[in-house]
Each structure stands twice: as C-alpha cells, then as structure tokens.
Coordinates of C-alpha atoms in Angstrom, one line a residue:
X1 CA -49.9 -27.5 70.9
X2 CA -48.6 -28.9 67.7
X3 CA -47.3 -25.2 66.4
X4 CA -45.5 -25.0 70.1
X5 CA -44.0 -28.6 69.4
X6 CA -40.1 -29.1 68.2
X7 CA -40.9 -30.7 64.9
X8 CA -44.3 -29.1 63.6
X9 CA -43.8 -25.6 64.5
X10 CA -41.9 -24.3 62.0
X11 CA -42.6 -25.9 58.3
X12 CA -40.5 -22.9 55.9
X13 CA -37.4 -25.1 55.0
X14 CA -35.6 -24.9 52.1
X15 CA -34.3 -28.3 50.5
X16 CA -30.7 -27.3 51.4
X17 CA -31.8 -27.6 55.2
X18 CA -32.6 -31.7 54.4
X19 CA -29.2 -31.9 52.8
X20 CA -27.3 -30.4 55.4
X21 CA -29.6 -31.7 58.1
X22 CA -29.4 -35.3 57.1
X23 CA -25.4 -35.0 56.5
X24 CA -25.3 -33.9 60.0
X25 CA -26.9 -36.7 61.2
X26 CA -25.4 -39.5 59.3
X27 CA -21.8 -39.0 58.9
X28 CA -21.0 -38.9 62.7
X29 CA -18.0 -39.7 64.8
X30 CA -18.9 -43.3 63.5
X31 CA -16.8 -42.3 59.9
X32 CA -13.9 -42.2 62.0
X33 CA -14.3 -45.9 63.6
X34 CA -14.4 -47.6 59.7
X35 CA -11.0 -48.1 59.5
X36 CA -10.6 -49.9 63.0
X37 CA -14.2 -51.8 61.0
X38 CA -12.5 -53.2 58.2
X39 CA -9.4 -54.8 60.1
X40 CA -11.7 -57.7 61.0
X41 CA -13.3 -57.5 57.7
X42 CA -10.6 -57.7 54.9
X43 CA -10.7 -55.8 52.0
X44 CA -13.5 -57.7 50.3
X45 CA -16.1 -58.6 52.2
X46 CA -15.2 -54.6 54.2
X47 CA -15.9 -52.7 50.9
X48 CA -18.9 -54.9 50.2
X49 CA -20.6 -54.4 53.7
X50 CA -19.9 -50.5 52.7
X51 CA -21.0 -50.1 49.5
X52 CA -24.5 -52.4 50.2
X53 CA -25.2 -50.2 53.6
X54 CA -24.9 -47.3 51.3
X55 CA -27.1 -48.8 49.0
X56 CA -29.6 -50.4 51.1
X57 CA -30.2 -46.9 53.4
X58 CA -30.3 -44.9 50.5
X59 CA -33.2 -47.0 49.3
X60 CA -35.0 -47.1 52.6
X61 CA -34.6 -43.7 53.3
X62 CA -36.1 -43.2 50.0
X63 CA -39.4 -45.3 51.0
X64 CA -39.6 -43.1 54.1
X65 CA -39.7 -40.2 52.0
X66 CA -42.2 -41.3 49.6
X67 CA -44.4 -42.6 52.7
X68 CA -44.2 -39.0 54.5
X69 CA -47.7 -38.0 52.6
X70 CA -49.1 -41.2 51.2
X71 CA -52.4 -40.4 52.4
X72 CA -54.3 -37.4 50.8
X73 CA -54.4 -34.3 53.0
X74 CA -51.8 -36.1 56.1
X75 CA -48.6 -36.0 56.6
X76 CA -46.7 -38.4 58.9
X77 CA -44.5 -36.0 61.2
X78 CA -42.9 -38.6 63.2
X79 CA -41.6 -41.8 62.7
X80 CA -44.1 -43.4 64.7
X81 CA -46.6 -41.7 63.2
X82 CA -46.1 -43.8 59.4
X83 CA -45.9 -47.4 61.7
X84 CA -49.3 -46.5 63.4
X85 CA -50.5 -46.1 59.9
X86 CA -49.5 -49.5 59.1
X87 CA -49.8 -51.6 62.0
X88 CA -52.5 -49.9 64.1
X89 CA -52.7 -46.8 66.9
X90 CA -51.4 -49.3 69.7
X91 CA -49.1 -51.7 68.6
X92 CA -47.4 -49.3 65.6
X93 CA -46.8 -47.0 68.9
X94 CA -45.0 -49.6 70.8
X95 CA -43.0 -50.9 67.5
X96 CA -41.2 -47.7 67.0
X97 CA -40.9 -45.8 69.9
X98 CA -39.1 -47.7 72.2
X99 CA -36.2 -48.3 69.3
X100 CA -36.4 -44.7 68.3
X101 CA -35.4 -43.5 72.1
X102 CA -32.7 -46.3 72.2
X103 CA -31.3 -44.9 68.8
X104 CA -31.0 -41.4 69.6
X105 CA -30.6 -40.8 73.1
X106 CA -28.1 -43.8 72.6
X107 CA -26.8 -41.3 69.7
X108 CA -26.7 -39.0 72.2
X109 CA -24.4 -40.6 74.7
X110 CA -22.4 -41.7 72.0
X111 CA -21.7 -38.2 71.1
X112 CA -21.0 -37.2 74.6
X113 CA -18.4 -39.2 75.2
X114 CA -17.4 -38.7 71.6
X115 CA -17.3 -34.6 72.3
X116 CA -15.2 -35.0 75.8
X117 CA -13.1 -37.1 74.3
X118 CA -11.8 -34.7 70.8
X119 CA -11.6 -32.1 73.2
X120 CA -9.1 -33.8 75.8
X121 CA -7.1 -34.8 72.5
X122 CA -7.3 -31.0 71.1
X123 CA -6.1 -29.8 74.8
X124 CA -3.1 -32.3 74.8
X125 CA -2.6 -31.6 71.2
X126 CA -2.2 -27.9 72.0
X127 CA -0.7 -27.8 75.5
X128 CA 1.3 -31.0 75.5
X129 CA 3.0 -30.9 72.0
X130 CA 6.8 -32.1 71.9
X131 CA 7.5 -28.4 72.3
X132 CA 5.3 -27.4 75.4
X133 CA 6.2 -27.5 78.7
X134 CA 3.9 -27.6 82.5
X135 CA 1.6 -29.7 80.7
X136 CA -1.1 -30.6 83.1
X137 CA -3.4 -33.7 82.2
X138 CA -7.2 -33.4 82.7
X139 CA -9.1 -36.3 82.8
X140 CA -11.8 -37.2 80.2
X141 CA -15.3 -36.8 82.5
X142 CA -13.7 -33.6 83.3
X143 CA -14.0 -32.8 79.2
X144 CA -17.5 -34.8 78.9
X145 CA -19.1 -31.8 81.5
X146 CA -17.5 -29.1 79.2
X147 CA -19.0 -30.4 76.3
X148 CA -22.7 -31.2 78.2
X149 CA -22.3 -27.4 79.4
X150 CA -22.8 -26.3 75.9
X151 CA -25.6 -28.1 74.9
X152 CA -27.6 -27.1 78.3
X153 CA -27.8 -23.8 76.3
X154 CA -28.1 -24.7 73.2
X155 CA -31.0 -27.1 73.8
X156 CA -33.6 -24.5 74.4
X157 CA -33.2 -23.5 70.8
X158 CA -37.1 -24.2 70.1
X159 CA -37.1 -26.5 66.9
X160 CA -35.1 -27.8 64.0
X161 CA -35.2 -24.4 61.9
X162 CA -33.8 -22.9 64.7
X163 CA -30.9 -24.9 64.7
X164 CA -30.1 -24.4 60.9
X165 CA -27.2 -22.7 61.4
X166 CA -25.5 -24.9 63.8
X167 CA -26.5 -27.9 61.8
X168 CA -25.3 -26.7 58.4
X169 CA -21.8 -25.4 60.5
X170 CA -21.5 -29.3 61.6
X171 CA -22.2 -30.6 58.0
X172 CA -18.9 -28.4 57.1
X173 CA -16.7 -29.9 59.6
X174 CA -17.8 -33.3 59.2
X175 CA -17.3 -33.1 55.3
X176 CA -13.5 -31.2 56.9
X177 CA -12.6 -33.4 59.5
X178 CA -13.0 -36.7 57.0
X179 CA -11.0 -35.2 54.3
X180 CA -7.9 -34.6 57.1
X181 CA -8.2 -37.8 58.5
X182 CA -7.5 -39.3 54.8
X183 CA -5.6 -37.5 53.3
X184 CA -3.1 -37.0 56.5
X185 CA -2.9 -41.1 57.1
X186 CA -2.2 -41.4 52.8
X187 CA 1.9 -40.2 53.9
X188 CA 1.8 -43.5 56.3
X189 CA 0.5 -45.8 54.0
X190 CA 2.9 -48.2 52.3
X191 CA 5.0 -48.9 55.2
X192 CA 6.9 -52.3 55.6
X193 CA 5.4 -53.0 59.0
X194 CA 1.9 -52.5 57.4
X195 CA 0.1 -55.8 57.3
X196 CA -3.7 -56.9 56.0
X197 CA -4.0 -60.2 57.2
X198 CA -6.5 -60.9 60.0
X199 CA -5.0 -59.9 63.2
X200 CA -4.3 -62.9 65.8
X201 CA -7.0 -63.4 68.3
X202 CA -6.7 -65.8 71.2
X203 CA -9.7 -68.1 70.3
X204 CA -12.2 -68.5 66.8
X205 CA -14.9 -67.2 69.0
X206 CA -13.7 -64.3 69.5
X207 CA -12.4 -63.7 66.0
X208 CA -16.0 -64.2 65.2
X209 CA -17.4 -61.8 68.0
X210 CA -15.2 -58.9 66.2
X211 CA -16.4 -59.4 62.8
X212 CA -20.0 -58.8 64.0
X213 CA -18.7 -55.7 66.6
X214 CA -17.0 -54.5 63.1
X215 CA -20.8 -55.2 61.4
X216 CA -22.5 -53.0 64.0
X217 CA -19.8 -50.3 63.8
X218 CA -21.0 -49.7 59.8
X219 CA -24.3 -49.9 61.1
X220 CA -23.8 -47.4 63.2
X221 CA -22.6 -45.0 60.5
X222 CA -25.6 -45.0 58.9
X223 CA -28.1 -43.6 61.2
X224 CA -30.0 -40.7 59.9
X225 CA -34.0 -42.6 59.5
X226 CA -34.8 -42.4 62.8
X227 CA -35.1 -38.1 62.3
X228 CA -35.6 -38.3 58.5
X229 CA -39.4 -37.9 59.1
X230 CA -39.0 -35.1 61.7
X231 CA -36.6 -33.1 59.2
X232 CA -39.5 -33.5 56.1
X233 CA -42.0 -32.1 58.7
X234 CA -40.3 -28.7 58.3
X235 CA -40.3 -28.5 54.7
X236 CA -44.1 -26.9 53.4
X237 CA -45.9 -28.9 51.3
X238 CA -49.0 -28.8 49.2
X239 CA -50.7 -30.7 46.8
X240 CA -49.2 -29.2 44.2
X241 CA -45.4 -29.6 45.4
X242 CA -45.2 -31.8 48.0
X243 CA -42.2 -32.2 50.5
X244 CA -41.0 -35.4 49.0
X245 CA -39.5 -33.4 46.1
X246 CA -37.3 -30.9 47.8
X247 CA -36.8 -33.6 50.6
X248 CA -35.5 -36.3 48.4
X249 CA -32.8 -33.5 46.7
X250 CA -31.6 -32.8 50.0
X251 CA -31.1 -36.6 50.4
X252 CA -29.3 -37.2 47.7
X253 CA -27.5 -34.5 48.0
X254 CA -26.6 -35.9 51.6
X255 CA -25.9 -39.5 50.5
X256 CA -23.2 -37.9 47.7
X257 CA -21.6 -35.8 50.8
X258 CA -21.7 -39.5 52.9
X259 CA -19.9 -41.2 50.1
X260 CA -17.1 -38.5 50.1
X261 CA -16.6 -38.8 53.4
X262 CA -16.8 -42.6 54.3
X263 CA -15.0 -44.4 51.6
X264 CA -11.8 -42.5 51.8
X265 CA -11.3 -42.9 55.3
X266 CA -12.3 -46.3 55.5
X267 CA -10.3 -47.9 52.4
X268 CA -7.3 -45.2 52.8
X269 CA -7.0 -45.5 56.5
X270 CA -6.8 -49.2 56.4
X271 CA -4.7 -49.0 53.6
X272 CA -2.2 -46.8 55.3
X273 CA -2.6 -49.0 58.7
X274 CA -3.4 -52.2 57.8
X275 CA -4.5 -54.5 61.4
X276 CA -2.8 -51.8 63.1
X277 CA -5.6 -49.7 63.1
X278 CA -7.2 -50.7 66.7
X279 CA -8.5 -47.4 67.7
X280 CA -12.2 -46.6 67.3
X281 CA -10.9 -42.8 65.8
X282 CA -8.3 -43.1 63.6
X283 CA -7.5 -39.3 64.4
X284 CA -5.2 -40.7 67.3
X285 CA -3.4 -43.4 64.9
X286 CA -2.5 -39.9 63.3
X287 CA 0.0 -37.7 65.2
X288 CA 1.2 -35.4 62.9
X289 CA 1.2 -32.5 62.0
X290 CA 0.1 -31.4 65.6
X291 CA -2.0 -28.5 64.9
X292 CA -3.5 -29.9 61.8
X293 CA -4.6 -32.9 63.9
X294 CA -5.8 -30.8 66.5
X295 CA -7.7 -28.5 64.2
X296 CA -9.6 -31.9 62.8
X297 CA -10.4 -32.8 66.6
X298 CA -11.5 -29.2 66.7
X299 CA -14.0 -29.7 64.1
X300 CA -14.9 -33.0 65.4
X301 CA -16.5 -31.5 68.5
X302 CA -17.9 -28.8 66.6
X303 CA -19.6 -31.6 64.2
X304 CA -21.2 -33.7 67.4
X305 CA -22.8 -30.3 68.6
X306 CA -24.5 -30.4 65.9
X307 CA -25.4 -33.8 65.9
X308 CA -26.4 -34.2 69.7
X309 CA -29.1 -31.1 68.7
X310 CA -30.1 -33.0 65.8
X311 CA -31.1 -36.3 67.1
X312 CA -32.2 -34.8 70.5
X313 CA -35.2 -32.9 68.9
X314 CA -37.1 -35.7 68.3
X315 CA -36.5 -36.4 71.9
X316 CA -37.5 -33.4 73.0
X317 CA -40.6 -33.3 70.6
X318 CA -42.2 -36.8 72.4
X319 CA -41.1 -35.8 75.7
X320 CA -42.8 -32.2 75.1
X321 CA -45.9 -34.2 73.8
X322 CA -45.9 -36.5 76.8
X323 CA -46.0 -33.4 79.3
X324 CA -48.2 -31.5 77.8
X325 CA -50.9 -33.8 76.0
X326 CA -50.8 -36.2 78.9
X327 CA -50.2 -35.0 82.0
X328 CA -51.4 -31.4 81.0
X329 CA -48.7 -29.4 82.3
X330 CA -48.9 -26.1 80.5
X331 CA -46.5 -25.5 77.2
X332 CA -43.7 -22.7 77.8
X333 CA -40.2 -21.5 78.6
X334 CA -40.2 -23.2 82.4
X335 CA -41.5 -26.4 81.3
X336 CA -38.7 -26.5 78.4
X337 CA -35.9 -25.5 80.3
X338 CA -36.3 -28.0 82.8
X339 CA -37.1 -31.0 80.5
X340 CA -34.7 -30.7 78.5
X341 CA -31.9 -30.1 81.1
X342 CA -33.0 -32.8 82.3
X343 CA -32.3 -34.7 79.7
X344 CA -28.5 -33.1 78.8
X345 CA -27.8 -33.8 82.4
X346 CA -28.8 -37.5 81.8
X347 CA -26.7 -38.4 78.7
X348 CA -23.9 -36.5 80.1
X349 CA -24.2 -39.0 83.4
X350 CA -23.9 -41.7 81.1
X351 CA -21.5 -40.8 78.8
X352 CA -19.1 -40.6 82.0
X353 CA -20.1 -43.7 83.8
X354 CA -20.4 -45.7 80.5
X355 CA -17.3 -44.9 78.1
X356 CA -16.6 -47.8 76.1
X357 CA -17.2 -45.3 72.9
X358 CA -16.0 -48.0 70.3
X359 CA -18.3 -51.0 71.9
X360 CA -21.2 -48.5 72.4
X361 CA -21.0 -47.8 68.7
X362 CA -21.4 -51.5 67.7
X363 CA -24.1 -52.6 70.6
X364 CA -26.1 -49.5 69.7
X365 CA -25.4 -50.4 65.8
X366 CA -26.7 -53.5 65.9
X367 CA -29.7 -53.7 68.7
X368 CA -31.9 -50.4 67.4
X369 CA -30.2 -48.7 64.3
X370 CA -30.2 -51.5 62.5
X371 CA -33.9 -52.3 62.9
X372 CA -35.3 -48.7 62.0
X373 CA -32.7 -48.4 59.5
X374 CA -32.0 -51.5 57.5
X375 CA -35.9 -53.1 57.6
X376 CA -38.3 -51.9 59.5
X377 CA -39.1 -48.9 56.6
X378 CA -39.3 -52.1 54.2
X379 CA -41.7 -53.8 56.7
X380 CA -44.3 -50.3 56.5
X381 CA -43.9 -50.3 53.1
X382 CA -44.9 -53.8 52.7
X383 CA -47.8 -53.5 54.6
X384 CA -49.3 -50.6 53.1
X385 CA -48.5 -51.0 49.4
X386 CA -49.1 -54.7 49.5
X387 CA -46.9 -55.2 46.2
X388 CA -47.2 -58.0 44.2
X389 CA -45.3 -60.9 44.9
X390 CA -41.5 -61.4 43.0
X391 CA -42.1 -57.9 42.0
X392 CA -38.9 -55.9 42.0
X393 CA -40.4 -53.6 45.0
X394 CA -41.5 -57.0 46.9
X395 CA -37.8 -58.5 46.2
X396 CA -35.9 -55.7 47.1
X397 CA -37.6 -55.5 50.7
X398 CA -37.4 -58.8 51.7
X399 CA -33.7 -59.2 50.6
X400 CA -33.6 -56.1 52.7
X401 CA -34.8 -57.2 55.5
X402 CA -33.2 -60.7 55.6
X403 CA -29.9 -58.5 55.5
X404 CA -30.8 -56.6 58.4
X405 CA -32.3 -58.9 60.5
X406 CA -28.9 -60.9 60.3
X407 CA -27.3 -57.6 60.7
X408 CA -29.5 -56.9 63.8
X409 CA -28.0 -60.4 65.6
X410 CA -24.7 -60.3 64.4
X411 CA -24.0 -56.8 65.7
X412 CA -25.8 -57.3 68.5
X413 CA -24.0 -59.9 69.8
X414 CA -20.6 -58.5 68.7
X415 CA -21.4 -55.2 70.4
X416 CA -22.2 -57.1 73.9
X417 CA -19.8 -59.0 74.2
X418 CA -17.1 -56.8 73.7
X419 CA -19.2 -54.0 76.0
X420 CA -19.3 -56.9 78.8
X421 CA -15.3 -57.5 78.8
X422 CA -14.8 -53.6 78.9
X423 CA -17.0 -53.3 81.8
X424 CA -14.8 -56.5 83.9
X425 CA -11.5 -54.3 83.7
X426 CA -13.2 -50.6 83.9
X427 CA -13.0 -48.7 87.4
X428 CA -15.7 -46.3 87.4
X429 CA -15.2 -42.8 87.8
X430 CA -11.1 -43.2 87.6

C-alpha cells in the first residue's frame, strides 16, 4: 500500500524539487495581503514581525528537516509520523492531525476563493478595460467553479513527483507575480495623500482586534511545515547521503526565493499606499497598466493551482490511508477518482458559501498555522533531544514557542472577530 500512497510512492527527487516545492507552498496569495498587514502595524514593529517570522520558520523548518531520519534505518513520512515518535502512537496522532487538516484543507479554501477571485479580476481586466465595450459582469462563485473544474482533473495526478512540473510552473509565477505587484505600486508611492499613521477606528477594541487579524495574516504567509515532511519523503536517502542534505538546499534555496518576494511587496506597497492600503491583494489597489495587471492576476491563478495540488496531497495521502488500511476498500483508479472529487467538490462549496478571503487568511493564520509552524516542531524537538537547560538549542525553542503561542491567541482572536462581522452583513449565495 505504501508504494500506491501519494507521499511514499515515488522517492527519485532531486533537491531542486524541495526548492521549488516548498516556494510553492509558502509564498501564496498570502504575499499579496502584507501590505494591507502592515497598515495596522507601522513601520517598526511590521518589519520586525516580518523579519522574526522569517527567522523563526526558517529555524523550525530546519528542526523538521534534521528530525525526518533521526532514528537509524526510519524515516518520518508524515508530519504525524515525527509527533507519534515523541509523544506516543495515540496522543502524537490526535496532536497533529486534526491541525494539519485545518491547515491545508483551510489552505485549500483559501486558494479557491483566491483562484475565482484573480480570474474575475483578469476577465474584467480584459473585457471591461476603459476601452471595451458590452462588458458583461460574471459573478465570483461563477469564477470559483471554473477554477475547482481544473483541479477535478488535475487531482488524480498520483503523487508529488507527478506534480513537479506544475509545481515548479507556480514557483515561477509566484516569484513573477510579486515582482509586478512592487515594482508597479513604486510609480504611486510618494503621493501627498499618502499617509502612515494608524488609520481611525471607531473604538480601541477594535484597533486592537486588527493588529492581531494583521498578526495572523503574516502567519499565514508562512505556511509550508505542515507538507515539509511529505516533500522529504520523495527525496532517496541512504546512510551514506541522507535526505536532510539535498532537502535542506532546496530550503534555503526556498526561504531566499520567500525573501525576494515578501519584503518588497510588503515595505514598497505600504510605502506607496500608506493606510490606504485596505485590500487583502494589493493587485486591485493597482489599476494600471491594464494588461500588465491582468497578466500578474493571470499568474496568480496559475501560482494557486499549484499550491491547491501541493497542500492537497497530504490530504489525499491520509484519506487514501484511511480507506484503504481501515475500511479495506481496495487501492486503485475508482477509489481515487471518487475520493478525491470528493474532496475538490468540498473546498469548492466552501470557498463560495464562505468568502471572507482576507479574514479567512488571519483566523486560519492564527488558530492551526501558527501552532504547526511557529512551536509545535520546537515542542518534538524538545522532547526527543532533551537539550540541556539554558543551552542555546533549549533557549531558542522556548523563546519560540512563547512567541507563537501568543501568536496563536492574538491571531486567533483577530481573525474571528473580523470573520463574525463579515458574516452579519454577507447574503449568501448573492
């Protein structure tokens, strides 16, 4: 069963698959929404929060990578896998699964909404420009089931090699799509209406609930532990050259790509903006040029393919497990086709009920990414190395996990509340 499964059937990746893969994966739709992030956060503490989630992931996703064959002759496939190794069969089961579905398949949603909504702004862009005419309007769920219709095909691609291609495509526009949205809002910078002081809110509370929506919006951006694991499984190892080497290349690799992208949009876009900048894609604070902005929503959609595939294998790979090793339904093409239609059919249903993409990204951010992202690798790694205490290792996870536990709360709360008041003024299915 395991060589039929999404994430250990195929183990001949090159290092330049965990580069492209994990660049894929992290620098999602979320870049765009960093701008609209550091409105509430000022220019100080904004680029700190930036520049110590870059650091902090970077060294947890390190830990993850060194923990992938810690024991002799095993390798820890799945993220649950390494917490049943350091909290037991049972209860390391129950830690990480449940926050691992939220993450992606709330990922998932995310990027379906995300994917209807560039290409509605690409269609407008193209067919409603200042010099088209019979411009007909098309409505947004319209746009998500265009979007889901791809990815009921592309899902029975059978693992992550096979979706290489399409993966290392999506690195490219993301990497693309960043460098437009910077360099295009630099022209509109310096403007006399352009203001940074913290915008005017009706009550401190609420003030306060935006700051920790605008936490959980950088948490979100930073998302890529919860399939780092899966994408190590298909790199070949041996005791000799283990995975961790050309793994941990590709990762760096990655994090230098994630730099590029998310700094310059989220210092020059507030920069050219200011507290203007209230949407959660700074792409439509951007109107001209017209076909350049509609060739960086273009490559927007093409990106979130890639990143729906991404974070749905591991989906796919427990659900697969579940059928098959539980209620012994036999592996093949008919029990993958339906499965896994299934679940495109799902996040497409809630990506059109539930829309509220900016909220979404800091509710999500801060109740699930942040645990498997900011501690919970610090938590394993404590429990199995056992390092002594006031070392440097034993320091730098608790001060990690302090961090992301408040990170958790604060983003969590931000992210409700601002989901809840949304939901009083949306009519569903408008």
């Amino acid at each position: 069963v395991d060589e039929w499964l999404p994430v250990t059937s195929s183990r001949n990746a090159k290092w330049w698959y965990s580069a492209f893969h994990n660049v894929t994966a992290m620098v999602g739709s979320g870049v765009l929404a960093l701008p609209s992030a550091m409105v509430y956060l000022g220019w100080g503490p904004g680029i700190f929060v930036l520049l110590l989630s870059w650091t902090v992931t970077l060294y947890t996703l390190w830990q993850m990578v060194e923990m992938h064959e810690m024991v002799e002759g095993k390798r820890f496939d799945r993220y649950h896998e390494l917490a049943q190794e350091a909290f037991g069969e049972r209860l390391g089961l129950w830690i990480v699964v449940p926050q691992q579905l939220i993450v992606e398949v709330g990922v998932d949603i995310v990027y379906m909404v995300t994917g209807g909504k560039s290409l509605k702004r690409f269609y407008e862009l193209v067919s409603c420009a200042p010099d088209a005419t019979g411009c007909k309007h098309i409505r947004q769920s319209y746009w998500i089931l265009v979007f889901a219709s791809i990815h009921f095909v592309l899902a029975q691609l059978p693992n992550f090699n096979s979706i290489s291609g399409i993966s290392l495509s999506a690195a490219v526009m993301s990497l693309s799509y960043s460098t437009i949205a910077w360099t295009t809002a630099i022209p509109n910078a310096g403007g006399p209406d352009v203001s940074y002081s913290y915008p005017h809110s009706p009550s401190a509370a609420n003030t306060v609930f935006k700051v920790f929506n605008a936490l959980g919006m950088i948490a979100f951006a930073y998302a890529g532990h919860n399939v780092v694991l899966e994408i190590q499984a298909t790199i070949p190892s041996s005791p000799s050259k283990p995975s961790k080497g050309p793994m941990w290349k590709g990762v760096v690799v990655a994090y230098m790509v994630v730099a590029i992208c998310y700094f310059p949009v989220a210092l020059i876009g507030y920069w050219a903006f200011g507290n203007d900048t209230s949407y959660d894609n700074i792409l439509q604070h951007i109107g001209t040029p017209h076909w350049l902005i509609a060739a960086a929503n273009l490559m927007l959609v093409v990106h979130v393919i890639g990143s729906y595939q991404i974070y749905a294998m591991p989906v796919f790979d427990m659900l697969e497990t579940l059928l098959v090793k539980k209620l012994h339904l036999p592996p093949g093409v008919c029990l993958r086709l339906i499965a896994r239609t299934v679940y495109v059919a799902f996040t497409a249903f809630v990506a059109i009920t539930i829309p509220f993409f900016g909220n979404l990204l800091g509710f999500f951010g801060g109740f699930a990414l942040a645990p498997t992202t900011y501690f919970l690798p610090c938590i394993i790694w404590l429990a199995v190395y056992k390092p002594k205490r006031f070392s440097f290792s034993w320091l730098a996870n608790w001060i990690s996990i302090v961090l992301g536990v408040l990170l958790m709360i604060a983003a969590t709360i931000g992210g409700f509340r601002n989901l809840v008041m949304d939901a009083s003024t949306y009519k569903f299915y408008q």
